Tab-separated table of C-alpha atoms in Angstrom:
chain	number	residue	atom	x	y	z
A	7	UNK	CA	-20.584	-13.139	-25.311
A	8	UNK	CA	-20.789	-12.604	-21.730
A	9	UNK	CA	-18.260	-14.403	-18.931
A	10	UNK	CA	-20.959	-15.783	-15.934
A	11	UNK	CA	-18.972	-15.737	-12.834
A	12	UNK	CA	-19.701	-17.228	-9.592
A	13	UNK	CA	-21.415	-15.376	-6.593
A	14	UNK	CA	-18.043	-13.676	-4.362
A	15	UNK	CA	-18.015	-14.177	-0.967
A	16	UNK	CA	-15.765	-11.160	-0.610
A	17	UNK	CA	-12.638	-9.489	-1.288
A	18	UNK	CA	-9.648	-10.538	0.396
A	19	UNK	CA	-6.445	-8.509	-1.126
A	20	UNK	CA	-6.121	-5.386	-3.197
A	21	UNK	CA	-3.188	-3.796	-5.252
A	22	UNK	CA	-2.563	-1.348	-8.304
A	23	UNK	CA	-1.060	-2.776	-11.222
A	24	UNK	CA	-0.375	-0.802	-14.607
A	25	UNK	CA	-2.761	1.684	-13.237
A	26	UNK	CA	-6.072	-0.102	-12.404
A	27	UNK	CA	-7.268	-1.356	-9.079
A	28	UNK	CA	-7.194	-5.470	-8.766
A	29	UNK	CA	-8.894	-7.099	-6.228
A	30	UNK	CA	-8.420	-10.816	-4.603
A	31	UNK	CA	-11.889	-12.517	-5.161
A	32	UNK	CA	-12.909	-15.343	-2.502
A	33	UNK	CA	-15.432	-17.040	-5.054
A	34	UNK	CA	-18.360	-19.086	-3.843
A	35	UNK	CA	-17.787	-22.818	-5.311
A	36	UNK	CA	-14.224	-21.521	-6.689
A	37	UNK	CA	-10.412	-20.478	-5.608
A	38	UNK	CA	-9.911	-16.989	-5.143
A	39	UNK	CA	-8.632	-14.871	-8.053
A	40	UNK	CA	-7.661	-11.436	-9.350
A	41	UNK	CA	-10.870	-9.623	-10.957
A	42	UNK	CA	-9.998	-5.453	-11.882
A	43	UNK	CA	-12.643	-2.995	-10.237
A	44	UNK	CA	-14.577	-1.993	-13.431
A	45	UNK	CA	-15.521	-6.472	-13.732
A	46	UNK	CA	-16.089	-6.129	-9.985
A	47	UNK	CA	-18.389	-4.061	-10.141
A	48	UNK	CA	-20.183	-5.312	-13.296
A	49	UNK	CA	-21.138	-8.714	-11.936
A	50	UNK	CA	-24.158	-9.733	-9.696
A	51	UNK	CA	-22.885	-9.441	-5.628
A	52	UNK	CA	-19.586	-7.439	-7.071
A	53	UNK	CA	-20.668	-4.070	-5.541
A	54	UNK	CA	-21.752	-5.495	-1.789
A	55	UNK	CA	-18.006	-7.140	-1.814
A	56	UNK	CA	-16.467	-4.235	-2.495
A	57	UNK	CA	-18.153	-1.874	-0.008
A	58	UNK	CA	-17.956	-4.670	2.413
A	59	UNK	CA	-13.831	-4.934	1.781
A	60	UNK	CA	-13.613	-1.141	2.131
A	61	UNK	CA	-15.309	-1.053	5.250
A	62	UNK	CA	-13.254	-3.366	6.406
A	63	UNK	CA	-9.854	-1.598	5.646
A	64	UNK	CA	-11.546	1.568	6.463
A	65	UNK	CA	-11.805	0.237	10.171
A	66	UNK	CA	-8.601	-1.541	10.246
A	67	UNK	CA	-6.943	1.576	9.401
A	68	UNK	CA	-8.563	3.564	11.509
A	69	UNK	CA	-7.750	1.386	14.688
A	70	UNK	CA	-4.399	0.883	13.617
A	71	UNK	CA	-4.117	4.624	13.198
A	72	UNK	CA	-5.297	5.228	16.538
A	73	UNK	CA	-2.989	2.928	18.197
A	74	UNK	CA	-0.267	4.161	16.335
A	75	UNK	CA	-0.500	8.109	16.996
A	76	UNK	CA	-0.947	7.361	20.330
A	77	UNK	CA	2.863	6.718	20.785
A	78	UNK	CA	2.770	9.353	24.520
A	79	UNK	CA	5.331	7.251	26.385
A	80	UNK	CA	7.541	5.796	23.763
A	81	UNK	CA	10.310	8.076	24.345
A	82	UNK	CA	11.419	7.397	20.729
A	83	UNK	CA	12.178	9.726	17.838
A	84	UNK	CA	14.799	12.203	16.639
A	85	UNK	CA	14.021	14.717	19.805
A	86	UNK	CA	15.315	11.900	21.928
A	87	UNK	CA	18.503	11.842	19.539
A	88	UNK	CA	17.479	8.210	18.669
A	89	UNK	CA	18.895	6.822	15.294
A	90	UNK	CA	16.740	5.764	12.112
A	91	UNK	CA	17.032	1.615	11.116
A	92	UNK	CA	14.784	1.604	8.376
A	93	UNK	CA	11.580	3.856	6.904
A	94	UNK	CA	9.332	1.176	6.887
A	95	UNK	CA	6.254	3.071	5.105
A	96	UNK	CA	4.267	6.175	3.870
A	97	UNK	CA	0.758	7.078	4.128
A	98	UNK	CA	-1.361	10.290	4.734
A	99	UNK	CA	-2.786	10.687	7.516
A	100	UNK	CA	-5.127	13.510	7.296
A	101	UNK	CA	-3.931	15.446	4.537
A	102	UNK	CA	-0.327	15.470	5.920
A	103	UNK	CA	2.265	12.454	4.409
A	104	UNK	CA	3.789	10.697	7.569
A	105	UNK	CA	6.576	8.216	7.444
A	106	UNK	CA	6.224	4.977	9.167
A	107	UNK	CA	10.284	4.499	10.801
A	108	UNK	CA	11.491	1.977	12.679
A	109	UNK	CA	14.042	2.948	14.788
A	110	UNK	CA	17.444	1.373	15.428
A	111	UNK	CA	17.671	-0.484	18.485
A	112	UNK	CA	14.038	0.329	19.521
A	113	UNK	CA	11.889	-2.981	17.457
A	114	UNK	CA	9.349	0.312	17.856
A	115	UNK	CA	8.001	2.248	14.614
A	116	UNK	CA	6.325	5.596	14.435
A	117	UNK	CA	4.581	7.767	12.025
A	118	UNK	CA	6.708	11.026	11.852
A	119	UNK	CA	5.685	14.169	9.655
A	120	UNK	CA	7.289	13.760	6.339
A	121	UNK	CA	8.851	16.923	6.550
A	122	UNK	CA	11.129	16.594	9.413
A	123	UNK	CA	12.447	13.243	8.074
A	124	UNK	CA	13.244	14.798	4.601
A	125	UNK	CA	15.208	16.966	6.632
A	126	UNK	CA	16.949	15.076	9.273
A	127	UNK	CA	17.272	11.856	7.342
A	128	UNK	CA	17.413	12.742	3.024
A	129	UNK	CA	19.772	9.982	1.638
A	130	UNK	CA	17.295	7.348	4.085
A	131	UNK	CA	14.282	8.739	2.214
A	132	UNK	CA	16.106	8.131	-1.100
A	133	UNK	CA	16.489	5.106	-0.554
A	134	UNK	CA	13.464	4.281	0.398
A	135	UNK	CA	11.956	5.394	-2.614
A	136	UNK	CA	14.470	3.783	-5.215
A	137	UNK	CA	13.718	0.680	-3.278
A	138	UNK	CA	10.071	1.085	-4.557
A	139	UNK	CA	11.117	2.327	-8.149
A	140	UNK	CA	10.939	-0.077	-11.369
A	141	UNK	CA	12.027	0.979	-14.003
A	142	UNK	CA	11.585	-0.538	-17.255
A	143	UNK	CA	14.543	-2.370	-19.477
A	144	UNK	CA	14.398	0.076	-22.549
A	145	UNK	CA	14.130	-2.045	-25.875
A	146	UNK	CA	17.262	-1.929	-28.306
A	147	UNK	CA	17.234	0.676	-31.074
A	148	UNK	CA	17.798	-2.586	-33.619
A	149	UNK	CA	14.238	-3.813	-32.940
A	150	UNK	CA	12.901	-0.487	-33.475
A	151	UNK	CA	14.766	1.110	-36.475
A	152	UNK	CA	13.829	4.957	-36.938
């Protein structure tokens, strides 16, 4: 037995949970809801959503990555001996991992190579990371006798 689902007007959201790819369905007739990429794609108007949603980040990225790298003039970063407030983000940009700071004092961020803040800032970039970590409550040896 097959589910009929509405027509989608397009995606709106996107995230990674357990390992697949959800997206945020604007439904035609219906409130939005979570549909995984493999259902997207299976039902009539799924694919044109999809390419139209990726398009869509694809451009905001790109202008937000333009305006962003174009930082000449900010007279921020650890060559101006300013001080880190909080690594806000991560992303590759090309095929080099940048993190997104925002420095102290400044209400300005900046993509930095990766590299230099794992050196000049390591226990920052730790915690950044075990901010993002979840870790799973391991179940009792009693439930699961050997």
């Amino acid at each position: 037995m097959s589910i009929e689902y509405p027509l989608p007007n397009c995606v709106l959201d996107s995230k990674i949970k357990r390992g697949k790819t959800w997206f945020k369905i604007d439904w035609e007739g219906y409130e939005p809801t979570w549909i995984d990429h493999d259902r997207l794609l299976s039902i009539n108007g799924g694919k044109d959503a999809l390419e139209n949603y990726n398009s869509s980040v694809l451009a905001r990225s790109n202008k937000m990555e333009e305006m962003l790298l174009d930082d000449e003039g900010l007279n921020v970063g650890f060559e101006n001996g300013d001080k880190v407030e909080e690594i806000v983000g991560a992303k590759y940009i090309g095929d080099v991992l940048h993190v997104y700071i925002l420095w102290e004092g400044k209400n300005i961020c900046t993509f930095v190579p990766a590299t230099i803040v794992n050196e000049k800032i390591p226990q920052k970039v730790i915690e950044f990371y075990e901010r993002r970590l979840k870790f799973e409550t391991p179940i009792p040896r009693a439930i699961y006798p050997r």
